[in-house]
CSV table of C-alpha atoms in Angstrom, one decimal:
chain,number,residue,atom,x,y,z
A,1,UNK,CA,0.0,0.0,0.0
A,2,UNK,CA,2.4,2.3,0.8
A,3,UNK,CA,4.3,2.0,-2.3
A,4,UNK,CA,1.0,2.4,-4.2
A,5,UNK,CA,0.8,5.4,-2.0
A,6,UNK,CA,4.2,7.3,-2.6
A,7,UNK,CA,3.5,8.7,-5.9
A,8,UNK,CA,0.5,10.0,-4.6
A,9,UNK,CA,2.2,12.1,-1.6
A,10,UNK,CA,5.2,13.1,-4.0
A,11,UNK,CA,3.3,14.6,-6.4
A,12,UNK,CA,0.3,16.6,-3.9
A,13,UNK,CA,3.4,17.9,-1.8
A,14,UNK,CA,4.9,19.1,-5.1
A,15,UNK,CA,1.4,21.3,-5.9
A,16,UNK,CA,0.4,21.9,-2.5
A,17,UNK,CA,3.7,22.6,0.2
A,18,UNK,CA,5.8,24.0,-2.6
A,19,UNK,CA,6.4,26.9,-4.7
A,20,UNK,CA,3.8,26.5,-7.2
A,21,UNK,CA,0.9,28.4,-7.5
A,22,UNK,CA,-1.8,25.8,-6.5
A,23,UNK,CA,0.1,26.2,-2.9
A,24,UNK,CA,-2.3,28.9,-2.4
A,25,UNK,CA,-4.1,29.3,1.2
A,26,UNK,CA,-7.2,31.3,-0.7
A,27,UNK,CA,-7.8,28.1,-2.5
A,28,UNK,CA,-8.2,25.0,-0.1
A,29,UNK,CA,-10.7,23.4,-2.4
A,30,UNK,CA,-7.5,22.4,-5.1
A,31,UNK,CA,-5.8,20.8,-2.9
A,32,UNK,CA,-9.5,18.9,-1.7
A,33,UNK,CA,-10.5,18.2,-5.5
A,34,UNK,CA,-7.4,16.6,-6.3
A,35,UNK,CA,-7.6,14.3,-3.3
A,36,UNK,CA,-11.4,13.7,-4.4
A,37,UNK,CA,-10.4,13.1,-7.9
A,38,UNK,CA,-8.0,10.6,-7.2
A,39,UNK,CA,-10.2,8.3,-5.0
A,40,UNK,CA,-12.8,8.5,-7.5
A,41,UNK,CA,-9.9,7.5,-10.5
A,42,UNK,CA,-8.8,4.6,-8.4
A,43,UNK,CA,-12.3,3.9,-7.5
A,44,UNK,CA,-12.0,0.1,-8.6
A,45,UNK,CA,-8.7,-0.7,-7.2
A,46,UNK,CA,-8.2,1.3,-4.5
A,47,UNK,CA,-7.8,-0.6,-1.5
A,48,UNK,CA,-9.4,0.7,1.9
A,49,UNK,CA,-5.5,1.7,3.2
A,50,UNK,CA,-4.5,3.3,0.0
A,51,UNK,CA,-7.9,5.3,0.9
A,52,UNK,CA,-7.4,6.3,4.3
A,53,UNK,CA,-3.9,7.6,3.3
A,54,UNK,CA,-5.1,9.5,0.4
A,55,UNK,CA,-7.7,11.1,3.2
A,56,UNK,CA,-4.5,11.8,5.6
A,57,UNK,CA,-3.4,13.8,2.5
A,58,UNK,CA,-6.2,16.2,2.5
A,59,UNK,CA,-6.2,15.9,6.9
A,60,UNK,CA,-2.5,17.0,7.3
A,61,UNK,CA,-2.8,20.0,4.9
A,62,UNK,CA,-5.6,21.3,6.3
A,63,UNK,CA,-3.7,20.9,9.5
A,64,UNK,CA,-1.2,22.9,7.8
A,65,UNK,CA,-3.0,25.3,6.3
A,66,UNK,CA,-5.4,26.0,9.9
A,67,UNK,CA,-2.2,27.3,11.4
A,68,UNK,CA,-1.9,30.3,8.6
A,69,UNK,CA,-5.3,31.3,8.6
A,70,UNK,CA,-7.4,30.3,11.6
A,71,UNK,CA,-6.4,34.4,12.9
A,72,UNK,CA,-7.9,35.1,9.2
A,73,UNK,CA,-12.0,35.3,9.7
A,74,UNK,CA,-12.7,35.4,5.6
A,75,UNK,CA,-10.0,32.2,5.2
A,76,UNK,CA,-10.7,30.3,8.1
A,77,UNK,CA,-14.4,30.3,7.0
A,78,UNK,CA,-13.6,29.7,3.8
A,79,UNK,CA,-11.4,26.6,4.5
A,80,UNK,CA,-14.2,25.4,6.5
A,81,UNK,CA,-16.5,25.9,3.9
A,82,UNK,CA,-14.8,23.3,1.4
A,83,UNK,CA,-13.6,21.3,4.5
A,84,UNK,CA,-17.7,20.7,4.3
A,85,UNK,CA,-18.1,20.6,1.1
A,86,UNK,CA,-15.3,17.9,0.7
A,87,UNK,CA,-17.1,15.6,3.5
A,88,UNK,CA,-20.0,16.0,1.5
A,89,UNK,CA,-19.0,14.6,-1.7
A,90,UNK,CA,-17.6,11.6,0.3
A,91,UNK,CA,-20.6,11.4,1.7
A,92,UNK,CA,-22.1,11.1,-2.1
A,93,UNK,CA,-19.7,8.9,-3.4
A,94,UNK,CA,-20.1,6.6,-1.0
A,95,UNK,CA,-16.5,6.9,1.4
A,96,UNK,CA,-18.8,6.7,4.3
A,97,UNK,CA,-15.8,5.5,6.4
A,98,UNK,CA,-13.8,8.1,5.6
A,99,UNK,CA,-16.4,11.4,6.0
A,100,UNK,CA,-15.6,13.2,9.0
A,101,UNK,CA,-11.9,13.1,9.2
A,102,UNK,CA,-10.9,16.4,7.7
A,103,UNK,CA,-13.5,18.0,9.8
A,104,UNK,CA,-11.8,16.2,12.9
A,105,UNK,CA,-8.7,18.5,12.6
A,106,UNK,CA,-11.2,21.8,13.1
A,107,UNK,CA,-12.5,19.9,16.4
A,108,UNK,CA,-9.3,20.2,18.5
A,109,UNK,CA,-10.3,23.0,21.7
A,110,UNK,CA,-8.2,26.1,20.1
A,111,UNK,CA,-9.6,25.7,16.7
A,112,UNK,CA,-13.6,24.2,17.7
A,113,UNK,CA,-13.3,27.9,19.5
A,114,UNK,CA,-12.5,30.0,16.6
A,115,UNK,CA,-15.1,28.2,14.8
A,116,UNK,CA,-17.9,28.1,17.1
A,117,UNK,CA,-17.2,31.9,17.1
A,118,UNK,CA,-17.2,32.7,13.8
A,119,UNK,CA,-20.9,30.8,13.9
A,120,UNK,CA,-22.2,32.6,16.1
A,121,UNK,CA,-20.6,35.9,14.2
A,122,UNK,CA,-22.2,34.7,11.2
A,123,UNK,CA,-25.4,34.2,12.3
A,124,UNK,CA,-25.7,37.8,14.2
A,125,UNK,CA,-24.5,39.5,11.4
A,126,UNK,CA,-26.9,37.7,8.8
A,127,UNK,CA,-29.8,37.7,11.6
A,128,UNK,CA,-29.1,42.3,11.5
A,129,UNK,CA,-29.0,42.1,7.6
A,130,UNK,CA,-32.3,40.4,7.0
A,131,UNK,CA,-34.1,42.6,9.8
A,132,UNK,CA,-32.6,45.4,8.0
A,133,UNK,CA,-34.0,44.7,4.4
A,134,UNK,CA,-36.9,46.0,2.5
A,135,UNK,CA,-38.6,42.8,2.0
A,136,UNK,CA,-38.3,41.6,5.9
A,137,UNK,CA,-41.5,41.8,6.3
A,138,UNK,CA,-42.8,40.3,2.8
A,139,UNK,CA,-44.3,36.9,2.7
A,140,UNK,CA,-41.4,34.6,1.7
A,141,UNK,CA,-43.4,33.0,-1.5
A,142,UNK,CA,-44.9,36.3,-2.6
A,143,UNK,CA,-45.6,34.8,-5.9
A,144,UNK,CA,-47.6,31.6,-4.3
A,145,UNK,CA,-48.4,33.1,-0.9
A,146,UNK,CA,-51.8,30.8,-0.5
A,147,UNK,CA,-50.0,27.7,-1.0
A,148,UNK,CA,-47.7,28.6,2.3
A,149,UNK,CA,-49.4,27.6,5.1
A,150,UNK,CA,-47.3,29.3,7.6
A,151,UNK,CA,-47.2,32.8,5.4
A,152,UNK,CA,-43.8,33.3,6.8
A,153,UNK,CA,-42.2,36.7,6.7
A,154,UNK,CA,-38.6,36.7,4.7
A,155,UNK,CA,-36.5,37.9,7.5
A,156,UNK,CA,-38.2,34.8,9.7
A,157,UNK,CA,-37.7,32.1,6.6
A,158,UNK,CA,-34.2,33.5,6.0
A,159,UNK,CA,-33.4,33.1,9.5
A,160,UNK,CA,-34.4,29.4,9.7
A,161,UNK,CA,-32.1,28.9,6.8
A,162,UNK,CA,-28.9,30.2,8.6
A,163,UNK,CA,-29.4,27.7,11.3
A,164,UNK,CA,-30.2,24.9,9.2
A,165,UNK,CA,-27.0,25.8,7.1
A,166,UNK,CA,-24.9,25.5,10.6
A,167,UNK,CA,-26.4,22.0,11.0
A,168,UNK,CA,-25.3,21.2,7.8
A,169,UNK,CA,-21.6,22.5,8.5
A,170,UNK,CA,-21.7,20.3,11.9
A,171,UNK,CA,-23.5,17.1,10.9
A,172,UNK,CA,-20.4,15.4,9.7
A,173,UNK,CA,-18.4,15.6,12.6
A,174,UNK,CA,-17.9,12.4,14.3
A,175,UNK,CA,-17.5,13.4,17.9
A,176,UNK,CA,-21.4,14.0,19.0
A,177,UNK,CA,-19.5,16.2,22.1
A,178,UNK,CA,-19.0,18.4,19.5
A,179,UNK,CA,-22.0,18.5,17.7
A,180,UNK,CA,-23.7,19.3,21.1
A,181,UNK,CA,-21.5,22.3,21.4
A,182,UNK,CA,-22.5,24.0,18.2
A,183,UNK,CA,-26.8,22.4,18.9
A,184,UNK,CA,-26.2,25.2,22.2
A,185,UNK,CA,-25.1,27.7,19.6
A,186,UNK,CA,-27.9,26.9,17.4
A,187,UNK,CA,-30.3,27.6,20.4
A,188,UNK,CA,-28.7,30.5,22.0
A,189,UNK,CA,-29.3,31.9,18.6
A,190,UNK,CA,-32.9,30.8,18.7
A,191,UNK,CA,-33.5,32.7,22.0
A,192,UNK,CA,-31.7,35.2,20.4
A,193,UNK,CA,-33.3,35.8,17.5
A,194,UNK,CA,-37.2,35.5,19.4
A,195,UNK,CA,-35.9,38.4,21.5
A,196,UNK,CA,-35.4,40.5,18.9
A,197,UNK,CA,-39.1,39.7,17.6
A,198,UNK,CA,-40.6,40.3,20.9
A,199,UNK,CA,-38.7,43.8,20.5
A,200,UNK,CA,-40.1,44.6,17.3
A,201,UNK,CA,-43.6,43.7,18.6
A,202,UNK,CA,-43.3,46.1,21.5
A,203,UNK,CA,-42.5,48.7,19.7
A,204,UNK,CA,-46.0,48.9,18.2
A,205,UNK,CA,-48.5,50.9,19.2
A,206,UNK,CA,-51.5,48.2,17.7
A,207,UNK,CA,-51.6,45.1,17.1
A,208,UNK,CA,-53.5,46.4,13.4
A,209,UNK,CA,-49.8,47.7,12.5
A,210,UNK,CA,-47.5,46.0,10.5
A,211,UNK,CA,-45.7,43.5,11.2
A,212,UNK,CA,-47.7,42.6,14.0
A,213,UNK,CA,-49.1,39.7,12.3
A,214,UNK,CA,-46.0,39.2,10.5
A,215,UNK,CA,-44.6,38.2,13.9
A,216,UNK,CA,-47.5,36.1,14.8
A,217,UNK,CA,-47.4,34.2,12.0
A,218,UNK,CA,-43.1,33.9,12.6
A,219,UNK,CA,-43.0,32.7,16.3
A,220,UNK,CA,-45.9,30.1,15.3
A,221,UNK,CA,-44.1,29.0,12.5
A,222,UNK,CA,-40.5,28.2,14.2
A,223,UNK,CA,-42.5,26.5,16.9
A,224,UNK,CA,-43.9,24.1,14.5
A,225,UNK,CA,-40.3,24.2,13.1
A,226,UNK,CA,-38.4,23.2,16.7
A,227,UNK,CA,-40.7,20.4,17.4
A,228,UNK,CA,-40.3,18.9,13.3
A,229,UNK,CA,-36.3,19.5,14.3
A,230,UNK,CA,-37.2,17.0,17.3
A,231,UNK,CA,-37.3,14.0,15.4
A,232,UNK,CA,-34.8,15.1,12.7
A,233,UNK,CA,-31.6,12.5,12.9
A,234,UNK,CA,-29.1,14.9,13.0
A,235,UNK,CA,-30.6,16.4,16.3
A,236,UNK,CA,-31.7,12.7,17.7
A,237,UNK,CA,-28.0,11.6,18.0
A,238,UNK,CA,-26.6,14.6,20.6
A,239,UNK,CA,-30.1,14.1,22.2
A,240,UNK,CA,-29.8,10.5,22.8
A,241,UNK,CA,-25.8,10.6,23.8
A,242,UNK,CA,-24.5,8.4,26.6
A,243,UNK,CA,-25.7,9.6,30.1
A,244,UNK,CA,-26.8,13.1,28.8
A,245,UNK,CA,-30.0,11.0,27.5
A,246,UNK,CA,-33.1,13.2,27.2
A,247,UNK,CA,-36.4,11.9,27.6
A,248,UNK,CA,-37.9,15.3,26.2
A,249,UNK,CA,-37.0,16.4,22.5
A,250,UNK,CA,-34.0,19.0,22.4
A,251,UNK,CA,-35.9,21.6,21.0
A,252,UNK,CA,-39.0,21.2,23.6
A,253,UNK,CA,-38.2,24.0,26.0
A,254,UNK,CA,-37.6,26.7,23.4
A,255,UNK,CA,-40.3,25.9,21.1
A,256,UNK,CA,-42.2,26.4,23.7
A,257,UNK,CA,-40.8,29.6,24.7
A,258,UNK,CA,-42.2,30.9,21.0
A,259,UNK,CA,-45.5,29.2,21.6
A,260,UNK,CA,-45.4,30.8,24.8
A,261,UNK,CA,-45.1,34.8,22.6
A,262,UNK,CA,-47.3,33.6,20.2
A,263,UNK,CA,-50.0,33.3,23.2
A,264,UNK,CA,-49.5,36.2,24.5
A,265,UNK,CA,-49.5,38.4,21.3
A,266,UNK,CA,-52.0,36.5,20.3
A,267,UNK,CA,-53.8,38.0,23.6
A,268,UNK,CA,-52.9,41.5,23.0
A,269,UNK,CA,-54.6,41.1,19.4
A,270,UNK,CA,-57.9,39.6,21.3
A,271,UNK,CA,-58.0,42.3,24.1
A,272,UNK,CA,-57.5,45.3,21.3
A,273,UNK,CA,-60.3,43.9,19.4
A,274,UNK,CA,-62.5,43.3,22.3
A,275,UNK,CA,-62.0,47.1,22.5
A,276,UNK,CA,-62.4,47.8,19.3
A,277,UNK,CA,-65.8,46.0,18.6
A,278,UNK,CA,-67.0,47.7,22.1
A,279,UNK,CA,-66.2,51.1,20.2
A,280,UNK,CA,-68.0,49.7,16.8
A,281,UNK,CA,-70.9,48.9,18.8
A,282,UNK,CA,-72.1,52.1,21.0
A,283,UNK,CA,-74.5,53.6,18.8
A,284,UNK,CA,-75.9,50.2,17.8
A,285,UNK,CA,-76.0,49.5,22.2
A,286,UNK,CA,-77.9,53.4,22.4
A,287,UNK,CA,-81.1,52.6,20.6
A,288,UNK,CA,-84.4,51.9,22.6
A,289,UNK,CA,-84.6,48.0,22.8
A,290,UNK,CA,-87.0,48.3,25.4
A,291,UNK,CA,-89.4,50.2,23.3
A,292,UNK,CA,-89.6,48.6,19.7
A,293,UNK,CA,-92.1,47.7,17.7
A,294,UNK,CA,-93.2,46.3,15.0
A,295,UNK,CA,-93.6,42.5,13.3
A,296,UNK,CA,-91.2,39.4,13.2
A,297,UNK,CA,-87.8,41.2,12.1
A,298,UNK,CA,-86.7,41.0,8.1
A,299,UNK,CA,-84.2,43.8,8.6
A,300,UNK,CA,-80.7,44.1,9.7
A,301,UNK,CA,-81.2,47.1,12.5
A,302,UNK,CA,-79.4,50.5,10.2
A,303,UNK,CA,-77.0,50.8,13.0
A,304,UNK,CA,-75.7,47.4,12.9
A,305,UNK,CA,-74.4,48.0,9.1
A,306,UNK,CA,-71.1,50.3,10.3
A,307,UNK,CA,-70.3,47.6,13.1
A,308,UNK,CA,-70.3,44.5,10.2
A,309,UNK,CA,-68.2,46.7,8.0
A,310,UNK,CA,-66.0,47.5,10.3
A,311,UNK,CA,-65.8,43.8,11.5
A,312,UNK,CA,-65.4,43.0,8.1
A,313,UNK,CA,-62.4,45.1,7.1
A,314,UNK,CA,-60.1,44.4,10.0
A,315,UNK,CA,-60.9,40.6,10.2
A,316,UNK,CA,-60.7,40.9,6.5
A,317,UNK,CA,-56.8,41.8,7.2
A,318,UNK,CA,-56.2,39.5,9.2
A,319,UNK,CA,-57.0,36.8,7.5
A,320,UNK,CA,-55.6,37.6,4.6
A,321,UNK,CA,-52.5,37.9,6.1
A,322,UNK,CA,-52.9,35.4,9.0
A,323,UNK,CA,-50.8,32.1,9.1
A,324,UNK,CA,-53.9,29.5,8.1
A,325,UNK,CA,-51.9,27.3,10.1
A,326,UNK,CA,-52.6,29.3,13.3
A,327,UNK,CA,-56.1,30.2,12.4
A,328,UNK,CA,-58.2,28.8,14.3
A,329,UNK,CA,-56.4,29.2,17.3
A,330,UNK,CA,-56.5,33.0,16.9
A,331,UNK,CA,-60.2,33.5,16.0
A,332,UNK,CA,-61.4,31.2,18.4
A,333,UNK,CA,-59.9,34.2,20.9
A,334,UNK,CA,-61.1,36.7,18.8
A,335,UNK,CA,-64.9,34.8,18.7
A,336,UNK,CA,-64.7,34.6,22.4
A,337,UNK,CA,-64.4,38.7,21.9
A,338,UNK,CA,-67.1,39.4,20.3
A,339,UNK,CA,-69.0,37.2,22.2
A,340,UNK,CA,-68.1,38.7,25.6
A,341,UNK,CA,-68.9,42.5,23.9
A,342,UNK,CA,-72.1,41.2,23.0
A,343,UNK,CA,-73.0,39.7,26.3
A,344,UNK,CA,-72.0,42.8,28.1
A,345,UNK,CA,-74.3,44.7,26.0
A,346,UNK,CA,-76.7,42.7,26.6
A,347,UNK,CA,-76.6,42.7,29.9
A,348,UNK,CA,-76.5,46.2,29.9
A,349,UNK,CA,-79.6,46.5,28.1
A,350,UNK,CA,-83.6,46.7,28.7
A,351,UNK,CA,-85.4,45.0,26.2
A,352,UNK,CA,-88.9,44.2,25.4
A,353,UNK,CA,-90.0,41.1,23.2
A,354,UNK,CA,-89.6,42.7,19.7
A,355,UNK,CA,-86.2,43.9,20.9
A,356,UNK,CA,-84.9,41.0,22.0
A,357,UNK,CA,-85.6,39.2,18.9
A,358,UNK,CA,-84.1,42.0,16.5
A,359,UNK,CA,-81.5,41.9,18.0
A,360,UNK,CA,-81.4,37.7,17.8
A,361,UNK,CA,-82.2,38.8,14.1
A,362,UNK,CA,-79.2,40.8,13.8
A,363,UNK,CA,-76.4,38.3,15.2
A,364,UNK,CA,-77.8,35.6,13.7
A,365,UNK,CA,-78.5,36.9,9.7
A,366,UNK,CA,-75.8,38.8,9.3
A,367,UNK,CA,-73.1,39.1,12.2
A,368,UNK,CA,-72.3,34.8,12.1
A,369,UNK,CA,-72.7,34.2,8.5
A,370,UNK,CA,-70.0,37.2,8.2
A,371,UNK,CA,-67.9,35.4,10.7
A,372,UNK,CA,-68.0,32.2,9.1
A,373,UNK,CA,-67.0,33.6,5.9
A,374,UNK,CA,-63.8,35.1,7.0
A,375,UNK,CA,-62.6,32.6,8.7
A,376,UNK,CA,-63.1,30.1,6.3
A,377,UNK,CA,-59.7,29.5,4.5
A,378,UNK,CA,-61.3,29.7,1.0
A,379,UNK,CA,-62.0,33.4,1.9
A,380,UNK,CA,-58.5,34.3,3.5
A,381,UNK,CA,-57.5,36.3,0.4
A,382,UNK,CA,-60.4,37.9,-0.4
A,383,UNK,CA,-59.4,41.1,1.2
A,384,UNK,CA,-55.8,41.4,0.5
């Protein structure tokens, strides 16, 4: 093997530690393709040793080259990057023995560091530059927006895409120690990032100003993400990792911590629009009930008319902009809402017999058929 080997090492040590110009520290993935290339040329008669060796090719330089640029943020990342990319294309040619090697070398306490930093770097400065974009608050399929059930905002979606590229930087490595340590990065970043939402939301001055909903609809939607992550393999293996053993899924406590916003957001929405229809519904609570007249009701009352078009057009933006996923959560507070200002003008109120059943007339002709047709999903985009 080793004399199979030689001409191997003689000729990557004459591109790659000498004076040539593919010895070139901006360009770690030469030296990774060449190593690639040959296992894949010798495919048929390589022999397991001859592979590992041609691996420890690919392990020592990047042991090499680490020592250069691991002070360099754009290099270091960069040799990561291909470090990746390299395992990766193992992994798709089938070396499954051999993926995880090169990645071992950035594992070692000094360099897992610098790494784990540069992460977390990473991640705050893409986590500043989607919240600082234009289209933050757009729905990320803008072009299909009723086939996402989530109607997640960009800056959310973009978000969830940083930390699933981390996992995919991480899932390679073999020590599951040190997966672990960058799964704490992933949810310090998590907490992170739902503090900066909270924030935002408290900022506004109504829950009818954008991106109110836009936040709803983004801690519901990494909630539903967390507990999916839960059950993903990559995750399963720190979770299940010699006595640190869970018997609840990784991801339980903080998805819970954004279900946790969602309800109370959720509740500031309700509480505003209990005000609101209270507001919508004084002249219609100031007429004589206790003094009408008249036959078996075929009319809505006159004063009802502003209250169901003012009903209309703010449940009409919310539900066009409403995650349908959470939907029925949300308007089962808001129904409770109207309900309770309804009772409390009721109670409030004298009525004789004709009274009572306009009113009956009222809720039940045109108030709940309205209701019913915003919420139904078929109508959510009727208003946008």
């Amino acid at each position: 093997v080793q004399r199979l080997f030689e001409p191997f090492e003689k000729r990557f040590n004459f591109h790659f530690y000498g004076d040539l110009r593919t010895n070139n520290d901006t360009k770690p993935e030469w030296f990774f393709t060449q190593v690639l290339t040959w296992l894949k040329k010798e495919a048929r008669t390589t022999q397991e040793a001859l592979e590992e060796k041609l691996i420890s090719l690919a392990v020592k330089k990047a042991r090499c080259l680490t020592e250069r640029v691991a002070s360099d943020s754009v290099l270091f990342s960069h040799l990561i990057d291909e470090a990746v990319a390299f395992e990766n294309e193992l992994k798709d040619a089938g070396y499954t023995a051999l993926v995880g090697k090169v990645l071992s070398v950035f594992c070692e306490a000094s360099l897992l560091n610098r790494w784990l930093e540069l992460e977390r770097e990473s991640c705050t400065t893409g986590v500043e530059n989607v919240l600082m974009s234009d289209a933050r608050w757009k729905n990320r399929y803008s072009e299909v927006a009723d086939l996402d059930l989530h109607r997640v905002p960009e800056c959310t979606d973009q978000f969830i895409v940083l930390i699933e590229s981390m996992t995919e930087r991480y899932r390679w490595i073999r020590d599951v120690d040190v997966q672990a340590r960058f799964l704490e990065l992933q949810v310090l970043m998590l907490d992170e990032y739902r503090l900066r939402l909270v924030q935002i939301s408290q900022q506004l001055s109504s829950p009818w100003e954008e991106p109110f909903v836009q936040l709803l609809n983004s801690f519901w939607y990494i909630g539903c993400v967390l507990e999916e992550w839960n059950d993903a393999e990559a995750f399963l293996k720190v979770q299940t990792r010699g006595a640190n053993i869970r018997l609840r899924g990784i991801f339980d406590d903080m998805a819970e911590m954004y279900r946790h916003v969602w309800r109370q957001r959720a509740t500031d929405m309700a509480i505003a629009f209990h005000q609101f229809v209270r507001v919508q519904l004084t002249a219609y609570a100031k007429l004589n009930w206790f003094s009408m007249d008249g036959t078996k009701p075929t009319d809505i009352t006159p004063s009802f008319c502003p209250f169901l078009l003012e009903i209309r057009l703010l449940l009409g933006r919310i539900a066009a902009s409403i995650s349908p996923d959470s939907a029925f959560t949300l308007y089962s507070l808001l129904n409770e809402k109207i309900a309770d200002a309804l009772m409390q003008l009721i109670e409030g109120t004298s009525f004789n017999y004709q009274g009572a059943i306009q009113m009956l007339f009222d809720i039940t002709s045109s108030l709940l058929p309205l209701l019913n047709s915003l919420y139904s999903r078929s109508a959510t985009t009727t208003y946008e």
